[in-house]
Amino acid sequence: MILSLVTSVATAYVDLRSLDQQLEIARQTATSREASVRLFEIRFKGGNISEMELSQVQSEYYVALAAIPDLEKRVRQQENLINFLLGRNPGPIERGKAFNEIALPVVPAGLPSDLLTRRPDIRLAEQQLIAANARIGVAKAQYFPSISLTGLFGTASTDLDDLFTGPAKTWNFVGSLAGPIFTAGKIKGSVKAAQAMQQEALFGYAKAVQNGFRELEDALIDQNRTRVQLDAQGKQLEALETYAKLARLRYENGYTSYIEVLDAERSLFNGQLTFTQTHDLLLRSLVNLYKAMGGGWVVEADRRTRTPEIVSHATGTAEP
């Protein structure tokens, strides 16, 4: 329960910071395009550009502008979700580091498999197996008479020398001894039932362990491949930034139309949003890995390595 809550809150917070970053990108892009619109309106009034060129610039400005209210809405909703998970009333959530400054812990090789024993589902299955084994012991114990060596027959203490003295005491002892003998068939059935429950618990435990390893493998594959994807998108983002700068330079020197600039800036805007979303997926995969290992693997990872990967690109490029 606690592990699920921790991972839910962590995932929700990661999503919130991703939305913050996307909102900042949209606002910066809208501000930049608004400046371009004003410049082109002046040029249009002066007869230097056509109405078509002005309309193209205005169109791209409104694309960025329209993204802002949707992202603002999702930010507020994400804050409400986090407050709900924490049992609090709706309100703002305190922010920490910027999204592109959140450290990505490296998953070192050789993490011990016994980390999985922290998983709640495996712990539950283990306790059920222990309880099932105990039931077998209880059922088998019914074959043997059980007598109290202290407090026998309601007294505070009893001298064992008096165990067989007196007709009532002898009768009670014999009764407790003879009872299990004459109900052996019933006890045998109880033992078989307990053994069947033990087998069921054993299969449940094996299934829980197998599922734990499956989820762990999925989480490891997810974070590994997403790191590769993020690295490639980071390189693409750098290329798009260069493309946008050169396209504007070519336009200002009269070598190309503004359509090329619009195409470059549109690609850059989409690339920035996509990179941020992939960064979000990577952080999510690390949270899932934490959950798959039953929590606490980050402590083990920190002990094994002191060089976490940091995302430091201004717009989100991952650097080792």
mmCIF file of C-alpha atoms in Angstrom:
data_model
loop_
_atom_site.group_PDB
_atom_site.id
_atom_site.type_symbol
_atom_site.label_atom_id
_atom_site.label_comp_id
_atom_site.label_asym_id
_atom_site.label_seq_id
_atom_site.Cartn_x
_atom_site.Cartn_y
_atom_site.Cartn_z
ATOM 1 C CA MET A 1 0.000 0.000 0.000
ATOM 2 C CA ILE A 2 2.735 2.463 0.996
ATOM 3 C CA LEU A 3 4.912 1.467 -1.972
ATOM 4 C CA SER A 4 2.005 1.980 -4.390
ATOM 5 C CA LEU A 5 1.254 5.384 -2.853
ATOM 6 C CA VAL A 6 4.899 6.473 -3.065
ATOM 7 C CA THR A 7 5.195 5.458 -6.711
ATOM 8 C CA SER A 8 1.850 7.084 -7.581
ATOM 9 C CA VAL A 9 2.912 10.380 -5.990
ATOM 10 C CA ALA A 10 6.351 10.224 -7.624
ATOM 11 C CA THR A 11 4.850 9.532 -11.052
ATOM 12 C CA ALA A 12 2.309 12.320 -10.640
ATOM 13 C CA TYR A 13 5.046 14.780 -9.628
ATOM 14 C CA VAL A 14 7.229 13.789 -12.593
ATOM 15 C CA ASP A 15 4.259 14.359 -14.910
ATOM 16 C CA LEU A 16 3.635 17.736 -13.271
ATOM 17 C CA ARG A 17 7.217 18.897 -13.859
ATOM 18 C CA SER A 18 7.023 17.673 -17.454
ATOM 19 C CA LEU A 19 3.879 19.738 -17.989
ATOM 20 C CA ASP A 20 5.635 22.725 -16.388
ATOM 21 C CA GLN A 21 8.469 22.360 -18.899
ATOM 22 C CA GLN A 22 6.098 22.007 -21.858
ATOM 23 C CA LEU A 23 4.169 25.076 -20.706
ATOM 24 C CA GLU A 24 7.394 27.076 -20.488
ATOM 25 C CA ILE A 25 8.350 25.983 -24.016
ATOM 26 C CA ALA A 26 4.920 26.994 -25.340
ATOM 27 C CA ARG A 27 5.087 30.398 -23.643
ATOM 28 C CA GLN A 28 8.594 31.124 -24.925
ATOM 29 C CA THR A 29 7.620 30.062 -28.439
ATOM 30 C CA ALA A 30 4.445 32.179 -28.353
ATOM 31 C CA THR A 31 6.431 35.213 -27.161
ATOM 32 C CA SER A 32 8.987 34.768 -29.937
ATOM 33 C CA ARG A 33 6.309 34.335 -32.592
ATOM 34 C CA GLU A 34 4.345 37.316 -31.301
ATOM 35 C CA ALA A 35 7.404 39.478 -31.924
ATOM 36 C CA SER A 36 7.609 38.073 -35.449
ATOM 37 C CA VAL A 37 3.923 38.844 -36.042
ATOM 38 C CA ARG A 38 4.389 42.474 -35.009
ATOM 39 C CA LEU A 39 7.415 42.807 -37.268
ATOM 40 C CA PHE A 40 5.572 41.289 -40.216
ATOM 41 C CA GLU A 41 2.554 43.504 -39.663
ATOM 42 C CA ILE A 42 4.839 46.511 -40.005
ATOM 43 C CA ARG A 43 6.406 45.055 -43.151
ATOM 44 C CA PHE A 44 2.968 44.261 -44.589
ATOM 45 C CA LYS A 45 1.752 47.815 -44.014
ATOM 46 C CA GLY A 46 4.907 49.036 -45.726
ATOM 47 C CA GLY A 47 4.244 46.815 -48.711
ATOM 48 C CA ASN A 48 7.359 44.713 -48.189
ATOM 49 C CA ILE A 49 5.623 41.351 -47.768
ATOM 50 C CA SER A 50 2.416 39.776 -48.993
ATOM 51 C CA GLU A 51 -0.696 39.075 -46.942
ATOM 52 C CA MET A 52 -0.015 35.370 -47.397
ATOM 53 C CA GLU A 53 3.330 35.659 -45.588
ATOM 54 C CA LEU A 54 1.684 37.618 -42.778
ATOM 55 C CA SER A 55 -1.034 34.988 -42.441
ATOM 56 C CA GLN A 56 1.539 32.198 -42.235
ATOM 57 C CA VAL A 57 3.344 33.936 -39.369
ATOM 58 C CA GLN A 58 0.071 34.631 -37.568
ATOM 59 C CA SER A 59 -1.009 31.001 -37.971
ATOM 60 C CA GLU A 60 2.118 29.636 -36.305
ATOM 61 C CA TYR A 61 1.779 32.190 -33.497
ATOM 62 C CA TYR A 62 -1.738 31.024 -32.715
ATOM 63 C CA VAL A 63 -0.627 27.371 -32.719
ATOM 64 C CA ALA A 64 1.739 28.110 -29.838
ATOM 65 C CA LEU A 65 -0.785 30.396 -28.161
ATOM 66 C CA ALA A 66 -3.494 27.707 -28.262
ATOM 67 C CA ALA A 67 -1.205 25.185 -26.555
ATOM 68 C CA ILE A 68 -0.827 27.378 -23.460
ATOM 69 C CA PRO A 69 -4.350 27.193 -21.928
ATOM 70 C CA ASP A 70 -4.495 23.417 -22.449
ATOM 71 C CA LEU A 71 -1.176 22.940 -20.668
ATOM 72 C CA GLU A 72 -2.218 25.348 -17.888
ATOM 73 C CA LYS A 73 -5.366 23.302 -17.382
ATOM 74 C CA ARG A 74 -3.419 20.054 -17.213
ATOM 75 C CA VAL A 75 -0.942 21.560 -14.723
ATOM 76 C CA ARG A 76 -3.758 22.521 -12.362
ATOM 77 C CA GLN A 77 -5.395 19.132 -12.718
ATOM 78 C CA GLN A 78 -2.084 17.410 -12.006
ATOM 79 C CA GLU A 79 -1.638 19.506 -8.874
ATOM 80 C CA ASN A 80 -5.110 18.451 -7.745
ATOM 81 C CA LEU A 81 -4.215 14.807 -8.351
ATOM 82 C CA ILE A 82 -1.100 15.065 -6.190
ATOM 83 C CA ASN A 83 -3.032 16.765 -3.403
ATOM 84 C CA PHE A 84 -5.648 14.022 -3.593
ATOM 85 C CA LEU A 85 -2.999 11.311 -3.317
ATOM 86 C CA LEU A 86 -1.548 13.112 -0.291
ATOM 87 C CA GLY A 87 -4.963 13.495 1.315
ATOM 88 C CA ARG A 88 -4.940 17.279 1.003
ATOM 89 C CA ASN A 89 -7.326 19.873 -0.385
ATOM 90 C CA PRO A 90 -6.740 21.283 -3.883
ATOM 91 C CA GLY A 91 -4.004 23.872 -4.087
ATOM 92 C CA PRO A 92 -0.587 24.659 -5.573
ATOM 93 C CA ILE A 93 2.267 22.168 -5.290
ATOM 94 C CA GLU A 94 5.690 23.354 -4.233
ATOM 95 C CA ARG A 95 8.276 22.845 -6.969
ATOM 96 C CA GLY A 96 11.836 21.658 -6.594
ATOM 97 C CA LYS A 97 14.505 21.669 -9.291
ATOM 98 C CA ALA A 98 13.649 22.503 -12.871
ATOM 99 C CA PHE A 99 12.526 19.518 -14.906
ATOM 100 C CA ASN A 100 15.690 19.453 -17.009
ATOM 101 C CA GLU A 101 17.819 19.508 -13.837
ATOM 102 C CA ILE A 102 16.344 16.376 -12.274
ATOM 103 C CA ALA A 103 19.098 13.782 -11.890
ATOM 104 C CA LEU A 104 18.641 10.438 -13.593
ATOM 105 C CA PRO A 105 20.080 7.733 -11.308
ATOM 106 C CA VAL A 106 22.206 5.180 -13.134
ATOM 107 C CA VAL A 107 21.086 1.592 -12.644
ATOM 108 C CA PRO A 108 24.333 -0.267 -11.860
ATOM 109 C CA ALA A 109 25.030 -3.839 -12.875
ATOM 110 C CA GLY A 110 24.956 -6.563 -10.262
ATOM 111 C CA LEU A 111 22.045 -5.423 -8.129
ATOM 112 C CA PRO A 112 21.160 -8.396 -5.882
ATOM 113 C CA SER A 113 17.986 -10.280 -6.730
ATOM 114 C CA ASP A 114 16.989 -10.374 -3.073
ATOM 115 C CA LEU A 115 15.891 -6.756 -3.522
ATOM 116 C CA LEU A 116 12.717 -8.324 -4.889
ATOM 117 C CA THR A 117 11.906 -9.717 -1.450
ATOM 118 C CA ARG A 118 10.873 -6.167 -0.527
ATOM 119 C CA ARG A 119 7.943 -6.330 -2.930
ATOM 120 C CA PRO A 120 4.623 -6.377 -1.037
ATOM 121 C CA ASP A 121 3.118 -9.075 -3.271
ATOM 122 C CA ILE A 122 6.073 -11.403 -2.674
ATOM 123 C CA ARG A 123 6.035 -10.693 1.050
ATOM 124 C CA LEU A 124 2.317 -11.491 1.184
ATOM 125 C CA ALA A 125 2.768 -14.721 -0.767
ATOM 126 C CA GLU A 126 5.654 -15.685 1.537
ATOM 127 C CA GLN A 127 3.554 -15.092 4.653
ATOM 128 C CA GLN A 128 0.716 -17.126 3.160
ATOM 129 C CA LEU A 129 3.144 -19.962 2.520
ATOM 130 C CA ILE A 130 4.472 -19.770 6.073
ATOM 131 C CA ALA A 131 0.919 -19.829 7.410
ATOM 132 C CA ALA A 132 0.047 -22.822 5.223
ATOM 133 C CA ASN A 133 3.102 -24.733 6.500
ATOM 134 C CA ALA A 134 2.081 -23.890 10.049
ATOM 135 C CA ARG A 135 -1.414 -25.285 9.400
ATOM 136 C CA ILE A 136 0.143 -28.618 8.435
ATOM 137 C CA GLY A 137 2.026 -28.667 11.722
ATOM 138 C CA VAL A 138 -1.168 -27.900 13.635
ATOM 139 C CA ALA A 139 -3.101 -30.627 11.825
ATOM 140 C CA LYS A 140 -0.407 -33.241 12.443
ATOM 141 C CA ALA A 141 -0.155 -32.250 16.086
ATOM 142 C CA GLN A 142 -3.732 -33.401 16.587
ATOM 143 C CA TYR A 143 -2.485 -36.982 16.407
ATOM 144 C CA PHE A 144 -0.844 -36.479 19.800
ATOM 145 C CA PRO A 145 -2.555 -35.756 23.140
ATOM 146 C CA SER A 146 -1.924 -32.353 24.553
ATOM 147 C CA ILE A 147 -1.820 -31.816 28.289
ATOM 148 C CA SER A 148 -0.826 -28.824 30.295
ATOM 149 C CA LEU A 149 2.021 -29.192 32.680
ATOM 150 C CA THR A 150 1.111 -26.013 34.482
ATOM 151 C CA GLY A 151 -2.296 -24.893 35.617
ATOM 152 C CA LEU A 152 -3.767 -28.391 35.036
ATOM 153 C CA PHE A 153 -7.478 -28.660 35.870
ATOM 154 C CA GLY A 154 -7.721 -24.951 36.616
ATOM 155 C CA THR A 155 -5.146 -24.829 39.418
ATOM 156 C CA ALA A 156 -2.293 -22.334 39.499
ATOM 157 C CA SER A 157 0.263 -25.144 39.433
ATOM 158 C CA THR A 158 0.158 -28.925 39.611
ATOM 159 C CA ASP A 159 2.610 -31.442 40.907
ATOM 160 C CA LEU A 160 3.189 -34.022 38.166
ATOM 161 C CA ASP A 161 3.086 -36.718 40.847
ATOM 162 C CA ASP A 162 -0.652 -36.049 41.155
ATOM 163 C CA LEU A 163 -1.290 -36.460 37.420
ATOM 164 C CA PHE A 164 -2.729 -39.973 37.667
ATOM 165 C CA THR A 165 -4.198 -39.751 41.163
ATOM 166 C CA GLY A 166 -7.902 -39.464 41.736
ATOM 167 C CA PRO A 167 -10.608 -40.981 39.520
ATOM 168 C CA ALA A 168 -11.735 -37.698 37.961
ATOM 169 C CA LYS A 169 -8.241 -36.675 36.971
ATOM 170 C CA THR A 170 -7.457 -40.080 35.540
ATOM 171 C CA TRP A 171 -10.665 -40.015 33.508
ATOM 172 C CA ASN A 172 -9.926 -36.565 32.133
ATOM 173 C CA PHE A 173 -6.407 -37.532 31.115
ATOM 174 C CA VAL A 174 -7.561 -40.735 29.458
ATOM 175 C CA GLY A 175 -10.247 -38.854 27.621
ATOM 176 C CA SER A 176 -7.788 -36.352 26.256
ATOM 177 C CA LEU A 177 -5.479 -39.153 25.192
ATOM 178 C CA ALA A 178 -8.099 -41.405 23.649
ATOM 179 C CA GLY A 179 -9.962 -38.704 21.732
ATOM 180 C CA PRO A 180 -7.482 -38.197 18.879
ATOM 181 C CA ILE A 181 -7.082 -41.954 18.448
ATOM 182 C CA PHE A 182 -10.742 -42.472 17.676
ATOM 183 C CA THR A 183 -10.925 -39.449 15.356
ATOM 184 C CA ALA A 184 -7.817 -40.265 13.351
ATOM 185 C CA GLY A 185 -9.753 -40.329 10.077
ATOM 186 C CA LYS A 186 -10.947 -36.784 10.605
ATOM 187 C CA ILE A 187 -7.453 -35.621 11.519
ATOM 188 C CA LYS A 188 -6.025 -37.324 8.451
ATOM 189 C CA GLY A 189 -8.459 -35.364 6.317
ATOM 190 C CA SER A 190 -7.420 -32.163 8.064
ATOM 191 C CA VAL A 191 -3.770 -32.907 7.325
ATOM 192 C CA LYS A 192 -4.522 -33.506 3.635
ATOM 193 C CA ALA A 193 -6.521 -30.283 3.443
ATOM 194 C CA ALA A 194 -3.687 -28.365 5.072
ATOM 195 C CA GLN A 195 -1.210 -29.924 2.651
ATOM 196 C CA ALA A 196 -3.391 -28.913 -0.285
ATOM 197 C CA MET A 197 -3.514 -25.353 1.012
ATOM 198 C CA GLN A 198 0.256 -25.464 1.364
ATOM 199 C CA GLN A 199 0.616 -26.510 -2.280
ATOM 200 C CA GLU A 200 -1.707 -23.715 -3.345
ATOM 201 C CA ALA A 201 0.298 -21.218 -1.303
ATOM 202 C CA LEU A 202 3.517 -22.590 -2.817
ATOM 203 C CA PHE A 203 2.206 -22.089 -6.343
ATOM 204 C CA GLY A 204 1.051 -18.594 -5.380
ATOM 205 C CA TYR A 205 4.491 -17.772 -4.046
ATOM 206 C CA ALA A 206 6.182 -19.071 -7.193
ATOM 207 C CA LYS A 207 3.786 -17.058 -9.339
ATOM 208 C CA ALA A 208 4.462 -13.894 -7.308
ATOM 209 C CA VAL A 209 8.225 -14.351 -7.709
ATOM 210 C CA GLN A 210 7.890 -14.969 -11.460
ATOM 211 C CA ASN A 211 5.685 -11.907 -11.846
ATOM 212 C CA GLY A 212 8.185 -9.871 -9.850
ATOM 213 C CA PHE A 213 11.037 -10.851 -12.172
ATOM 214 C CA ARG A 214 8.859 -10.183 -15.230
ATOM 215 C CA GLU A 215 7.964 -6.676 -14.047
ATOM 216 C CA LEU A 216 11.595 -6.051 -13.155
ATOM 217 C CA GLU A 217 12.772 -7.144 -16.595
ATOM 218 C CA ASP A 218 10.129 -4.952 -18.260
ATOM 219 C CA ALA A 219 11.191 -1.950 -16.168
ATOM 220 C CA LEU A 220 14.885 -2.494 -16.952
ATOM 221 C CA ILE A 221 14.197 -2.769 -20.677
ATOM 222 C CA ASP A 222 11.958 0.300 -20.530
ATOM 223 C CA GLN A 223 14.475 2.575 -18.837
ATOM 224 C CA ASN A 224 17.394 1.308 -20.932
ATOM 225 C CA ARG A 225 15.707 1.798 -24.298
ATOM 226 C CA THR A 226 14.139 5.094 -23.262
ATOM 227 C CA ARG A 227 17.596 6.412 -22.341
ATOM 228 C CA VAL A 228 18.771 5.553 -25.863
ATOM 229 C CA GLN A 229 15.686 7.201 -27.344
ATOM 230 C CA LEU A 230 16.200 10.354 -25.268
ATOM 231 C CA ASP A 231 19.835 10.584 -26.302
ATOM 232 C CA ALA A 232 18.887 10.385 -29.986
ATOM 233 C CA GLN A 233 16.171 12.990 -29.569
ATOM 234 C CA GLY A 234 18.642 15.246 -27.759
ATOM 235 C CA LYS A 235 20.953 15.136 -30.770
ATOM 236 C CA GLN A 236 17.970 15.790 -33.055
ATOM 237 C CA LEU A 237 17.039 18.810 -30.942
ATOM 238 C CA GLU A 238 20.514 20.281 -31.330
ATOM 239 C CA ALA A 239 20.252 19.837 -35.091
ATOM 240 C CA LEU A 240 16.826 21.511 -35.140
ATOM 241 C CA GLU A 241 18.168 24.491 -33.191
ATOM 242 C CA THR A 242 20.952 24.901 -35.743
ATOM 243 C CA TYR A 243 18.457 24.514 -38.606
ATOM 244 C CA ALA A 244 16.197 27.239 -37.149
ATOM 245 C CA LYS A 245 19.105 29.671 -36.686
ATOM 246 C CA LEU A 246 20.438 29.105 -40.215
ATOM 247 C CA ALA A 247 16.977 29.312 -41.790
ATOM 248 C CA ARG A 248 16.340 32.703 -40.190
ATOM 249 C CA LEU A 249 19.825 33.882 -41.204
ATOM 250 C CA ARG A 250 19.220 32.791 -44.805
ATOM 251 C CA TYR A 251 15.872 34.587 -44.849
ATOM 252 C CA GLU A 252 17.300 37.821 -43.436
ATOM 253 C CA ASN A 253 19.985 37.767 -46.147
ATOM 254 C CA GLY A 254 17.424 37.167 -48.900
ATOM 255 C CA TYR A 255 18.394 33.620 -49.804
ATOM 256 C CA THR A 256 15.090 31.935 -48.978
ATOM 257 C CA SER A 257 11.435 32.618 -48.196
ATOM 258 C CA TYR A 258 9.996 32.815 -44.708
ATOM 259 C CA ILE A 259 8.307 29.469 -45.275
ATOM 260 C CA GLU A 260 11.638 27.786 -44.563
ATOM 261 C CA VAL A 261 11.903 29.698 -41.274
ATOM 262 C CA LEU A 262 8.376 28.675 -40.302
ATOM 263 C CA ASP A 263 9.107 25.049 -41.100
ATOM 264 C CA ALA A 264 12.305 25.099 -39.023
ATOM 265 C CA GLU A 265 10.665 26.781 -36.036
ATOM 266 C CA ARG A 266 7.658 24.459 -36.210
ATOM 267 C CA SER A 267 9.955 21.441 -36.197
ATOM 268 C CA LEU A 268 11.933 22.891 -33.287
ATOM 269 C CA PHE A 269 8.790 23.538 -31.230
ATOM 270 C CA ASN A 270 7.514 20.004 -31.789
ATOM 271 C CA GLY A 271 10.977 18.577 -31.106
ATOM 272 C CA GLN A 272 11.216 20.394 -27.775
ATOM 273 C CA LEU A 273 7.823 19.088 -26.678
ATOM 274 C CA THR A 274 8.635 15.551 -27.807
ATOM 275 C CA PHE A 275 11.976 15.568 -25.995
ATOM 276 C CA THR A 276 10.303 16.727 -22.777
ATOM 277 C CA GLN A 277 7.676 14.004 -23.067
ATOM 278 C CA THR A 278 10.339 11.340 -23.584
ATOM 279 C CA HIS A 279 12.265 12.678 -20.594
ATOM 280 C CA ASP A 280 9.041 12.262 -18.639
ATOM 281 C CA LEU A 281 8.757 8.653 -19.833
ATOM 282 C CA LEU A 282 12.315 7.945 -18.706
ATOM 283 C CA LEU A 283 11.684 9.294 -15.219
ATOM 284 C CA ARG A 284 8.469 7.272 -15.108
ATOM 285 C CA SER A 285 10.391 4.130 -16.054
ATOM 286 C CA LEU A 286 12.801 4.725 -13.157
ATOM 287 C CA VAL A 287 9.850 5.083 -10.775
ATOM 288 C CA ASN A 288 8.462 1.806 -12.147
ATOM 289 C CA LEU A 289 11.860 0.193 -11.602
ATOM 290 C CA TYR A 290 11.791 1.413 -7.992
ATOM 291 C CA LYS A 291 8.364 -0.196 -7.605
ATOM 292 C CA ALA A 292 9.363 -3.434 -9.361
ATOM 293 C CA MET A 293 12.284 -3.858 -6.962
ATOM 294 C CA GLY A 294 10.087 -3.256 -3.961
ATOM 295 C CA GLY A 295 11.569 0.161 -3.227
ATOM 296 C CA GLY A 296 14.977 1.121 -1.977
ATOM 297 C CA TRP A 297 17.050 0.218 -5.034
ATOM 298 C CA VAL A 298 18.140 3.845 -5.409
ATOM 299 C CA VAL A 299 20.016 3.568 -2.103
ATOM 300 C CA GLU A 300 21.872 0.524 -3.418
ATOM 301 C CA ALA A 301 22.546 2.295 -6.718
ATOM 302 C CA ASP A 302 23.889 5.359 -4.939
ATOM 303 C CA ARG A 303 26.207 3.163 -2.913
ATOM 304 C CA ARG A 304 27.622 1.584 -6.057
ATOM 305 C CA THR A 305 28.016 4.746 -8.115
ATOM 306 C CA ARG A 306 28.443 8.450 -7.407
ATOM 307 C CA THR A 307 28.162 9.739 -10.986
ATOM 308 C CA PRO A 308 24.461 10.109 -11.834
ATOM 309 C CA GLU A 309 23.541 11.215 -15.321
ATOM 310 C CA ILE A 310 22.332 14.801 -15.398
ATOM 311 C CA VAL A 311 20.054 16.375 -17.950
ATOM 312 C CA SER A 312 21.598 19.793 -18.424
ATOM 313 C CA HIS A 313 20.697 21.025 -21.905
ATOM 314 C CA ALA A 314 18.807 24.301 -21.757
ATOM 315 C CA THR A 315 15.948 22.762 -23.679
ATOM 316 C CA GLY A 316 16.480 19.267 -22.414
ATOM 317 C CA THR A 317 19.468 17.528 -23.994
ATOM 318 C CA ALA A 318 20.774 14.595 -21.977
ATOM 319 C CA GLU A 319 24.481 14.632 -21.271
ATOM 320 C CA PRO A 320 26.426 11.847 -19.530
#
